[in-house]
Tab-separated table of C-alpha atoms in Angstrom:
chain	number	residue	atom	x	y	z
A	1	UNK	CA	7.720	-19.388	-14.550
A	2	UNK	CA	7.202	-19.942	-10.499
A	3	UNK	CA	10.565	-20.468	-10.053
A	4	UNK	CA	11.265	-17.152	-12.086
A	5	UNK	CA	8.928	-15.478	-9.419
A	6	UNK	CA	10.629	-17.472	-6.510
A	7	UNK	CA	13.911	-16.229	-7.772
A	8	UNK	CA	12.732	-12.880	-8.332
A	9	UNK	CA	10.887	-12.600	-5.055
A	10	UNK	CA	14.406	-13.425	-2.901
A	11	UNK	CA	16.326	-11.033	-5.377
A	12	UNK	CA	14.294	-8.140	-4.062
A	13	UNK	CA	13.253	-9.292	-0.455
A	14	UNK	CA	16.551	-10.036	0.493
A	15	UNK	CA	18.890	-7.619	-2.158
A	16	UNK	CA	16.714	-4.564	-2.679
A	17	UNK	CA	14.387	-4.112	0.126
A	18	UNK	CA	16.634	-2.406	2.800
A	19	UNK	CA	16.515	-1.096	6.428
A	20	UNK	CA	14.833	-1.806	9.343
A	21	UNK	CA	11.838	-3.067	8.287
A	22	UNK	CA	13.504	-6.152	5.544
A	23	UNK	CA	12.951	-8.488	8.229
A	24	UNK	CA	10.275	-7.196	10.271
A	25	UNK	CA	6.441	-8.283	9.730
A	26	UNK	CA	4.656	-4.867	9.002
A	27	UNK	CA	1.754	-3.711	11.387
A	28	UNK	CA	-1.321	-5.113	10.778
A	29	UNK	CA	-3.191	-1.074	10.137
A	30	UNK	CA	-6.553	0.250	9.192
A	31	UNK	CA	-6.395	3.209	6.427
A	32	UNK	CA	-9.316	5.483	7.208
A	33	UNK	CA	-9.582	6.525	3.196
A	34	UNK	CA	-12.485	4.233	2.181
A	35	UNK	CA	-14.344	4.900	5.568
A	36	UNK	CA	-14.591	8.574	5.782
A	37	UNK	CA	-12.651	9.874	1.937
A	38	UNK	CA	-12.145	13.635	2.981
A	39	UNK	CA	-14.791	13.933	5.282
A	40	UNK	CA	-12.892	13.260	8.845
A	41	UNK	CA	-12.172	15.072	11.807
A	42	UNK	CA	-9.652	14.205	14.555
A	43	UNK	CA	-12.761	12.805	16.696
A	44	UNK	CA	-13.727	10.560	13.922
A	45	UNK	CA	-10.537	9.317	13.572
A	46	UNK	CA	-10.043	8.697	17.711
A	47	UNK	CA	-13.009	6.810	17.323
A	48	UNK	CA	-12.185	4.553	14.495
A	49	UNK	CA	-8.442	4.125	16.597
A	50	UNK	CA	-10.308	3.019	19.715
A	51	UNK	CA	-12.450	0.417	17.770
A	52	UNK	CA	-8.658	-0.768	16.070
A	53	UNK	CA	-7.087	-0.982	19.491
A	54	UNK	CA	-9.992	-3.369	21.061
A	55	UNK	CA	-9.596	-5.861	17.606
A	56	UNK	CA	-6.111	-5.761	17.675
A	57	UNK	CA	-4.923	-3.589	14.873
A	58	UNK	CA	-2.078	-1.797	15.160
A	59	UNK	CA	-1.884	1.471	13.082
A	60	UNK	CA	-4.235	4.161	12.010
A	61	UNK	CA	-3.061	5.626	8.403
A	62	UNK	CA	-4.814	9.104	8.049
A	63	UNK	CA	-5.369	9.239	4.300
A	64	UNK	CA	-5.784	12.693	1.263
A	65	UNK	CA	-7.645	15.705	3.322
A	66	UNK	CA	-5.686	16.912	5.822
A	67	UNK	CA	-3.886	19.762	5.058
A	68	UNK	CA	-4.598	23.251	3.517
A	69	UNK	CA	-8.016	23.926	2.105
A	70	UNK	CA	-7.933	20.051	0.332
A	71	UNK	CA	-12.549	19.296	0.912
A	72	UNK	CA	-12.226	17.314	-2.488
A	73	UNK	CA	-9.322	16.254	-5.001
A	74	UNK	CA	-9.162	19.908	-6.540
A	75	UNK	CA	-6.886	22.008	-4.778
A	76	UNK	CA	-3.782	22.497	-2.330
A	77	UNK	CA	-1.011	19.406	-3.181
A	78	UNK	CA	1.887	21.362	-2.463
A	79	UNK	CA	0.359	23.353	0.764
A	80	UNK	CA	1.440	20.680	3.016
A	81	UNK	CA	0.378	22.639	6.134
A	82	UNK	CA	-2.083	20.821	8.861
A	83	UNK	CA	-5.689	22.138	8.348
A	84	UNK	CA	-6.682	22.306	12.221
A	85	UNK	CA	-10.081	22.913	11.546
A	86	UNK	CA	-9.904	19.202	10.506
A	87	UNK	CA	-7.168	18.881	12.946
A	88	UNK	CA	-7.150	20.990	16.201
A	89	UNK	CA	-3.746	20.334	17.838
A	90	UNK	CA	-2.859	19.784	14.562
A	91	UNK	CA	-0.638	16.260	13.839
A	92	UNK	CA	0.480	16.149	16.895
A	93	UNK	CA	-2.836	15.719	19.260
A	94	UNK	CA	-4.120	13.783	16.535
A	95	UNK	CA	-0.937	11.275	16.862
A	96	UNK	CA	-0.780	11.450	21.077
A	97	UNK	CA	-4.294	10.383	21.075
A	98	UNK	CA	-3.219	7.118	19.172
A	99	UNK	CA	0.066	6.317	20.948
A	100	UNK	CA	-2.328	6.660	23.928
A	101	UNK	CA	-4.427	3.796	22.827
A	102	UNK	CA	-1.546	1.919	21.682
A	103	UNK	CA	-1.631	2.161	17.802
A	104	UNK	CA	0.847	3.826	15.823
A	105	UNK	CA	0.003	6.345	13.246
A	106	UNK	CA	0.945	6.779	9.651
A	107	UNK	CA	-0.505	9.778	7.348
A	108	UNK	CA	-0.663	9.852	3.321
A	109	UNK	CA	1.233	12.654	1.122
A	110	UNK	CA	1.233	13.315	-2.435
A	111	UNK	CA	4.584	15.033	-2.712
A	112	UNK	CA	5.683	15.300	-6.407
A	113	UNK	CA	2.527	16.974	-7.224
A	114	UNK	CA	0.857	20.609	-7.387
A	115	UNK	CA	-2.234	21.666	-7.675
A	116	UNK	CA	-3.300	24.838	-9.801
A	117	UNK	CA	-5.377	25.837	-7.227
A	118	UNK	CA	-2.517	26.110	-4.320
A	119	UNK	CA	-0.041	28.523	-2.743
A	120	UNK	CA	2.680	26.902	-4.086
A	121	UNK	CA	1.630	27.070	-7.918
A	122	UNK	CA	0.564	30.692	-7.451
A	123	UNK	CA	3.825	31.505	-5.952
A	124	UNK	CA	5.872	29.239	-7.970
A	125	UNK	CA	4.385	28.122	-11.503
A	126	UNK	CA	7.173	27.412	-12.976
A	127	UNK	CA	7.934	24.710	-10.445
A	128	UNK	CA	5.331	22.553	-12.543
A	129	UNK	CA	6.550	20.228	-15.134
A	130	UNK	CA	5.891	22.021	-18.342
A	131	UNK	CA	6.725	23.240	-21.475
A	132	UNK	CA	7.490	26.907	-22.436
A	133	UNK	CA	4.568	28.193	-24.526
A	134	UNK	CA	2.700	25.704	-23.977
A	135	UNK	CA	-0.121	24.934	-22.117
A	136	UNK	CA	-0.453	22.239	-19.177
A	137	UNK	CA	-2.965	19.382	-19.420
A	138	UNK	CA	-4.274	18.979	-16.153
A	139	UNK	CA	-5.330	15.392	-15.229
A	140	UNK	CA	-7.214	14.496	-11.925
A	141	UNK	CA	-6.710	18.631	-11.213
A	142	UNK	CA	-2.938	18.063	-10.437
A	143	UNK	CA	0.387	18.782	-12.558
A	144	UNK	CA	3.747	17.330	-11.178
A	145	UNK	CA	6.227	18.844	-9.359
A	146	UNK	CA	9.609	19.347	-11.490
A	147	UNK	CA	11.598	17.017	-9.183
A	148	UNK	CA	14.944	17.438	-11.498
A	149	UNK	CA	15.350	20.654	-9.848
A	150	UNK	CA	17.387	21.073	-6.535
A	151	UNK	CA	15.279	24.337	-5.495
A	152	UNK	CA	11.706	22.101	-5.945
A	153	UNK	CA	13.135	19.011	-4.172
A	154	UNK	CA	14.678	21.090	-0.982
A	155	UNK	CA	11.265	22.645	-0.500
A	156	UNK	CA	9.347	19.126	-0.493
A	157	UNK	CA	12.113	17.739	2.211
A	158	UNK	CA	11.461	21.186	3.863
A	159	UNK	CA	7.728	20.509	4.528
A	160	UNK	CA	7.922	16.880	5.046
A	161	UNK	CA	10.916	17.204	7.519
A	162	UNK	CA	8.166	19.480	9.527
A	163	UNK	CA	5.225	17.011	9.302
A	164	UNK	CA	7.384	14.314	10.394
A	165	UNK	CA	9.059	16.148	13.170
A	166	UNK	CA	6.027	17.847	14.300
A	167	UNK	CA	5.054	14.440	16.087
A	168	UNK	CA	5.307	10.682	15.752
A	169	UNK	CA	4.815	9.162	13.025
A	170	UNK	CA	5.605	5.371	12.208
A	171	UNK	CA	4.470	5.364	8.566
A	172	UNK	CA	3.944	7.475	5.163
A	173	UNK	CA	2.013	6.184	2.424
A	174	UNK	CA	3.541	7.967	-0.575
A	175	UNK	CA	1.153	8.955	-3.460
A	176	UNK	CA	1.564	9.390	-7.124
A	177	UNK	CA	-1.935	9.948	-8.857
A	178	UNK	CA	-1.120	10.958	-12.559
A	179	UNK	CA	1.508	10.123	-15.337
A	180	UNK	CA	4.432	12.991	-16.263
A	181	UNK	CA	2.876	14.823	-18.983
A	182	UNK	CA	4.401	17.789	-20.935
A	183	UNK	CA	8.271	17.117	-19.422
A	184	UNK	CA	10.081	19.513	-19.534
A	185	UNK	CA	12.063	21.550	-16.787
A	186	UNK	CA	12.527	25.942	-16.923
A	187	UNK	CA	15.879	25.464	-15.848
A	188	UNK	CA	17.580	23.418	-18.971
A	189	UNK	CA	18.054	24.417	-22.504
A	190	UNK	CA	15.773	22.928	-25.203
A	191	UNK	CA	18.789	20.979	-26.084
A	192	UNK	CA	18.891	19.210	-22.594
A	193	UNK	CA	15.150	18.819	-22.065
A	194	UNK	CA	15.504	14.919	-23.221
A	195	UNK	CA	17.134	14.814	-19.791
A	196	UNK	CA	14.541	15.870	-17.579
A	197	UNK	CA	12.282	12.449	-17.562
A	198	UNK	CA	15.975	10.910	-16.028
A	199	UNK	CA	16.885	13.668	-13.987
A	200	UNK	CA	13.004	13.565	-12.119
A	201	UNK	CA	13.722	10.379	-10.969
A	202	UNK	CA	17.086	10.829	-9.583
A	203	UNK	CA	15.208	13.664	-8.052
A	204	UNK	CA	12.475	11.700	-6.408
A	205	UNK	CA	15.475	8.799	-5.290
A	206	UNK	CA	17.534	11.654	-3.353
A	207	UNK	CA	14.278	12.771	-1.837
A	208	UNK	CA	13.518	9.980	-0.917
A	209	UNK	CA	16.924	9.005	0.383
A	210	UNK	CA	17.354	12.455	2.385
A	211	UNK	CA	13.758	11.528	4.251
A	212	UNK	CA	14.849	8.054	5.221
A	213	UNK	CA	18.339	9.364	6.703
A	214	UNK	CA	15.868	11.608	8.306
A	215	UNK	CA	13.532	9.120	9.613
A	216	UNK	CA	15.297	5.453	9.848
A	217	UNK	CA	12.534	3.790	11.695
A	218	UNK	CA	9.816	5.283	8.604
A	219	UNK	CA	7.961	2.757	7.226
A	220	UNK	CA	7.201	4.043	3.698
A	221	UNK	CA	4.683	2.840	1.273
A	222	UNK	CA	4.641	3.356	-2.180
A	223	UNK	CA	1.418	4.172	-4.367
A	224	UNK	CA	0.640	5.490	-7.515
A	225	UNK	CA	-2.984	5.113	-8.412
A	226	UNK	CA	-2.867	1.738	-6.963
A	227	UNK	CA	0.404	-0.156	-8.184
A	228	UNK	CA	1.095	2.391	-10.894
A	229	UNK	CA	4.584	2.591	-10.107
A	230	UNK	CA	5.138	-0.624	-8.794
A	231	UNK	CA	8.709	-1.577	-9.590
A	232	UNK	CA	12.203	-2.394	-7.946
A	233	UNK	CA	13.751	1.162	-7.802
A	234	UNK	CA	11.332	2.436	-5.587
A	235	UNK	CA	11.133	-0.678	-3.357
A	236	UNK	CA	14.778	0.115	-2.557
A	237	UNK	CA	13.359	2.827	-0.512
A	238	UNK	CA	9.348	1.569	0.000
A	239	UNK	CA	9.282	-2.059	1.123
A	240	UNK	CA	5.619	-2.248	0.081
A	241	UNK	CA	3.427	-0.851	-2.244
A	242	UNK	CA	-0.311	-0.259	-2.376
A	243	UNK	CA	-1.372	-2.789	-5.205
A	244	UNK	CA	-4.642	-1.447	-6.641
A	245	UNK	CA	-6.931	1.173	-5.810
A	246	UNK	CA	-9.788	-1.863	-6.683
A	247	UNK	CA	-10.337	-2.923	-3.452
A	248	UNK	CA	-12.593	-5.732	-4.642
A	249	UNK	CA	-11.833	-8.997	-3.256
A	250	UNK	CA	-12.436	-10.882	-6.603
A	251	UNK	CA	-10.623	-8.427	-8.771
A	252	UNK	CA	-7.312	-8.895	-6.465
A	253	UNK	CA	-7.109	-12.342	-6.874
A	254	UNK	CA	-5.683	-11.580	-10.139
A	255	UNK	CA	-4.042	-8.112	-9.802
A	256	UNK	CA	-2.284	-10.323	-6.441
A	257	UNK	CA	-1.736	-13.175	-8.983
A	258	UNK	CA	0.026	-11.243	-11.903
A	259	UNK	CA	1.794	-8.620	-9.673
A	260	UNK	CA	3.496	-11.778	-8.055
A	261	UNK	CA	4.851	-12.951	-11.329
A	262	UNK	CA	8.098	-10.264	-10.226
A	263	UNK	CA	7.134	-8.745	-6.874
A	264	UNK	CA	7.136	-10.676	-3.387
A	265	UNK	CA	3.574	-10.972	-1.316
A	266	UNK	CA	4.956	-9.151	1.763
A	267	UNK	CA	5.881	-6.008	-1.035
A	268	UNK	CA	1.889	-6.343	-1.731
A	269	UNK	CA	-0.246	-3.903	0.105
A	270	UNK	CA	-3.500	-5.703	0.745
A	271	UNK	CA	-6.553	-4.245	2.810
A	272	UNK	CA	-9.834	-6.010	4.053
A	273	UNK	CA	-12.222	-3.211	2.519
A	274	UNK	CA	-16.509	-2.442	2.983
A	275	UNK	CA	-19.202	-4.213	0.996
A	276	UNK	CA	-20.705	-3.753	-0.989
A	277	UNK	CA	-17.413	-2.453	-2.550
A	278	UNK	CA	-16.928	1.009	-3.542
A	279	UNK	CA	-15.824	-0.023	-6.756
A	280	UNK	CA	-17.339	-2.548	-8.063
A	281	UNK	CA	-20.695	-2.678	-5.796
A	282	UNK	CA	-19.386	-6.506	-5.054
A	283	UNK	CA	-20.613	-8.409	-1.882
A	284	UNK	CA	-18.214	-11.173	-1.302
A	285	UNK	CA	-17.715	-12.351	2.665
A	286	UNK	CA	-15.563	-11.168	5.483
A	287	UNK	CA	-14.134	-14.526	5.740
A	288	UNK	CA	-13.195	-14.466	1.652
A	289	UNK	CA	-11.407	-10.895	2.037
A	290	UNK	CA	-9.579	-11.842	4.970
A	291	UNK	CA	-8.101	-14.495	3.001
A	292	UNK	CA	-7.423	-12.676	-0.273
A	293	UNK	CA	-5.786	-10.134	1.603
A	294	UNK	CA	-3.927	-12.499	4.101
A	295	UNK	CA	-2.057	-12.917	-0.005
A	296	UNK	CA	0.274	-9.638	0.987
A	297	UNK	CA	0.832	-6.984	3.787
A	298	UNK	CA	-2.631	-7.098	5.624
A	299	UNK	CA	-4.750	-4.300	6.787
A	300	UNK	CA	-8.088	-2.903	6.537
A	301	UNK	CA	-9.569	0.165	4.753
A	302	UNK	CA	-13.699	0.633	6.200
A	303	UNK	CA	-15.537	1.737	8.744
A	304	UNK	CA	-14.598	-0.537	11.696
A	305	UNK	CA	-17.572	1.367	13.967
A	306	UNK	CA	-20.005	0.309	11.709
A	307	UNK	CA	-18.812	-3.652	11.777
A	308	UNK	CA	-21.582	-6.194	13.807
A	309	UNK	CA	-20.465	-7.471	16.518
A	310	UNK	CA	-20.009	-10.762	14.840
A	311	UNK	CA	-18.104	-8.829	12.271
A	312	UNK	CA	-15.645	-7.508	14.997
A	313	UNK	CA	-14.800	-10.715	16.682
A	314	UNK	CA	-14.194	-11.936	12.868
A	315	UNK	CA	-11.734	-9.130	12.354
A	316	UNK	CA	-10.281	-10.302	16.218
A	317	UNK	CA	-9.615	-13.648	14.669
A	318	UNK	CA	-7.753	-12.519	11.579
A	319	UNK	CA	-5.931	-10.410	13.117
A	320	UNK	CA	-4.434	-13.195	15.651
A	321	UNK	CA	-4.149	-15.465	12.192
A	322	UNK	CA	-2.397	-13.210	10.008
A	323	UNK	CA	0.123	-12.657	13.203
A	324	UNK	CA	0.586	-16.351	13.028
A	325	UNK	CA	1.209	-16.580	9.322
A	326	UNK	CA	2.951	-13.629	9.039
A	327	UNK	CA	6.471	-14.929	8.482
A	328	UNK	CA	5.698	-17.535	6.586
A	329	UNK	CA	4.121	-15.057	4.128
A	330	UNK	CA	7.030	-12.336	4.013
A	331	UNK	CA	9.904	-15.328	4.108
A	332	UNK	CA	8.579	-18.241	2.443
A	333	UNK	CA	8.057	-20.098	-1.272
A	334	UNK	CA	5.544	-19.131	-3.237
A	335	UNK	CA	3.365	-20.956	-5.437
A	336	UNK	CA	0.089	-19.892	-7.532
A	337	UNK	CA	-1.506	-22.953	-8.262
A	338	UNK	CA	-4.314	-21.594	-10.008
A	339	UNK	CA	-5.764	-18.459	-10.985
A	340	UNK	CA	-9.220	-18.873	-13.303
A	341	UNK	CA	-13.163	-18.152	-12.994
A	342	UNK	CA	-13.217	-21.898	-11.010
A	343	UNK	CA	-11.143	-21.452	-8.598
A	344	UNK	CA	-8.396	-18.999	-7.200
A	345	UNK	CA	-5.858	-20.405	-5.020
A	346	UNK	CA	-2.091	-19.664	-4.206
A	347	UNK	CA	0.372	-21.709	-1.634
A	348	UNK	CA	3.646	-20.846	0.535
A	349	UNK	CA	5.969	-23.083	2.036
A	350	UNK	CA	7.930	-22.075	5.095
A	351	UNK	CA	12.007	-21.833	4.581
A	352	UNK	CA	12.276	-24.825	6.815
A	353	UNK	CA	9.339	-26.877	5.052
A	354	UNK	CA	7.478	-27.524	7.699
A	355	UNK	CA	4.803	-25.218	7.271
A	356	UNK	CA	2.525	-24.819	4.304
A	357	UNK	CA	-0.187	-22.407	3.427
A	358	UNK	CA	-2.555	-23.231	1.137
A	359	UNK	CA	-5.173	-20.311	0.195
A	360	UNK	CA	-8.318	-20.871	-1.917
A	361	UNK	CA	-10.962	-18.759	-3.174
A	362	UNK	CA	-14.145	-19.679	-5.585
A	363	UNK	CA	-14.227	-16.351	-7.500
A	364	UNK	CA	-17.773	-17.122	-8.427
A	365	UNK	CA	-20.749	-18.895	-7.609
A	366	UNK	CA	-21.509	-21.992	-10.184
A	367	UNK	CA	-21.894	-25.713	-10.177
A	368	UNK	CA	-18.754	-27.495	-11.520
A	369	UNK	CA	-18.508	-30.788	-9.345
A	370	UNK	CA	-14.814	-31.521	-7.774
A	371	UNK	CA	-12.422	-29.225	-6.848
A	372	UNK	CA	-9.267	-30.757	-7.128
A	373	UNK	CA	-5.692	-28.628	-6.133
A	374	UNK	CA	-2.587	-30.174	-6.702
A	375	UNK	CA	-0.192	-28.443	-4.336
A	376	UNK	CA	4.036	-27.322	-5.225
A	377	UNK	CA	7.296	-27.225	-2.963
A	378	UNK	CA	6.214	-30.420	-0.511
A	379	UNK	CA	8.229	-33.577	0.129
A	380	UNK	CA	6.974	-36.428	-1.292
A	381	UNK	CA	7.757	-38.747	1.727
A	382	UNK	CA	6.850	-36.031	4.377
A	383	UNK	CA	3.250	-36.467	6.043
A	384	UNK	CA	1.206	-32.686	6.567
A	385	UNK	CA	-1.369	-32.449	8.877
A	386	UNK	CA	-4.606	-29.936	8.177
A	387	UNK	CA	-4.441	-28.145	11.350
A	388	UNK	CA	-8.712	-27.554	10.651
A	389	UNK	CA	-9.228	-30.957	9.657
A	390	UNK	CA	-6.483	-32.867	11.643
A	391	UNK	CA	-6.148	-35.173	8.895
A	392	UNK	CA	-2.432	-36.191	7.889
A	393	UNK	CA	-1.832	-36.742	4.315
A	394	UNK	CA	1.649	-37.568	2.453
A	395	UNK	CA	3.288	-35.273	0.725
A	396	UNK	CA	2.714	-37.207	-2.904
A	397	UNK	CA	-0.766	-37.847	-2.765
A	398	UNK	CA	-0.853	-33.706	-2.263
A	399	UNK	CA	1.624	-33.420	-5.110
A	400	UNK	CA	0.041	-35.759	-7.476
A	401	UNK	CA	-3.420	-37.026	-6.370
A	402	UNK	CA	-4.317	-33.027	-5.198
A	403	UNK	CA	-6.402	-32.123	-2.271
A	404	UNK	CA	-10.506	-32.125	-2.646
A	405	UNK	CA	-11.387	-29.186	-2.000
């Protein structure tokens, strides 16, 4: 089964994933969404940037809440318009005042979806997914946008071709926060409504298409309630993809774990978030989600003002690592060695050999004597050196004998 995932990880890193940023390491960025939710202004934001610029980080991704009248998840998908009470200057100040510190920006948009309580639904209901006579089930206070129609998919390039132009922006994270529910499309017979499910998607892959002619240099991200829609069609356009809205260190070891059995760990979205954590209430150490999300493409998603001092130059340190092992993440072999209520731990081999990673996290805390990890992909007759230890060991005594943890 690993080399399944091995194969499967160069099929769509090297045959799938396209443009500019294939063979680039991502920036390392901090997503403001756990830190503030809606609640954010363009000086809060500035102020979280200038703490990312002094640690090293290199993006700010403005997350849901800052356009039309949107205070909670109820209203205005759709009204993609800058709310500059939020936003004086609208995107554009906001963006200036991060090139000015040196970070790039990215912002998050929802655009399949309507809310009831928009302009664009009260102008346009029929531009909903739905079905005549019937009426709509509203789930998180959002329908979907009927993207098999060429009227509803020109107006979504429309606004997003003004966002994007309207200053710079490096990076979209690219939401989808309910299922399809009540397909069906005003503009096909009732014979032809078994087409619409098909004919969204070819919808959403020419939007998405016209936007990156648009925009080469966009680095997109995929989302969908977490990894929802996590799956090779859309990496053909997004090279990553947020892997779970559980931000809990623990709990990704084995969303990272099984989402690996198909999808490469650079294609894994994975963000350093609070404690305790906002889902779970979980208290687990900087140190241990640094590592757990060293396991994909790195970033952070809290409150870097209200880090310690001793948090901060923690986050410094990471930072410089995860620039280190970057490549060898995003190009190399890899390996999970073992994913159970023991022990958590995962491995990647350079393409040359000659670097290994070997991660390791004790999910929980209980007495069970030696650790023992038997590592994959090494030569036996090669000797490996611990760069923390500086001990050298042979490649078959880590094959066979294992390493004591």
């Amino acid at each position: 089964i690993g080399g399944m995932s091995r194969t499967f990880h160069k099929l769509i890193s090297r045959n799938i994933i396209r443009g500019p940023w294939k063979d680039k390491d991502r920036p390392i960025l901090v997503n403001n969404w756990e830190a503030t939710y809606f609640h954010f202004d363009t000086e809060k934001l500035l102020e979280i940037g200038k703490t990312a610029t002094d640690l090293g980080i290199e993006m700010l991704v403005m997350d849901d809440g800052w356009f039309g009248h949107r205070e909670n998840d109820h209203s205005s998908l759709g009204d993609w318009y800058v709310n500059e009470d939020k936003l004086p200057g609208g995107l554009k100040a906001l963006a200036d005042g991060l090139h000015a510190m040196g970070l790039k920006m990215g912002i998050w948009v929802e655009p399949e979806m309507i809310s009831p309580d928009s302009d664009l639904y009260r102008a346009h209901p029929d531009w909903a997914l739905h079905i005549p006579g019937r009426p709509n089930s509203p789930s998180r206070w959002q329908y979907v946008l009927d993207m098999s129609r060429k009227d509803v998919e020109d107006y979504v390039f429309g606004r997003l071709y003004d966002i994007l132009s309207s200053a710079q922006i490096e990076y979209v994270k690219w939401d989808f926060n309910r299922n399809l529910s009540e397909v069906g499309s005003a503009l096909l017979p009732p014979e032809r409504q078994g087409e619409v499910e098909h004919r969204y998607m070819l919808g959403v892959y020419s939007l998405l298409e016209r936007v990156l002619k648009a925009f080469p240099g966009l680095l997109l991200e995929g989302c969908a309630g977490g990894g929802g829609r996590f799956d090779a069609g859309m990496l053909y356009y997004s090279p990553q993809f947020w892997t779970s809205d559980d931000t809990d260190a623990i709990e990704r070891l084995t969303i990272q774990a099984g989402t690996s059995y198909c999808y490469p760990p650079s294609a894994m979205s994975a963000h350093v978030s609070a404690v305790p954590n906002h889902q779970t209430g979980r208290v687990t150490p900087l140190k241990t989600r640094g590592i757990v999300a060293m396991g994909g493409s790195f970033g952070y998603e809290l409150d870097l003002t209200k880090l310690s001092d001793e948090e901060k130059e923690e986050v410094k340190q990471q930072v410089a690592l995860y620039h280190e092992l970057a490549p060898v993440i995003r190009n190399g072999d890899y390996y999970r060695l073992e994913n159970s209520p023991a022990l958590a731990a995962w491995e990647t081999v350079s393409e040359d050999g000659r670097q290994v990673i070997l991660s390791a996290v004790v999910p929980s805390a209980r007495i069970t004597g030696v650790r023992i990890v038997r590592l994959q992909g090494l030569e036996e007759s090669a000797c490996y050196r611990d760069i923390e230890s500086g001990k050298v060991y042979t490649g078959g005594m880590l094959l066979h004998a294992g390493l004591n943890l």
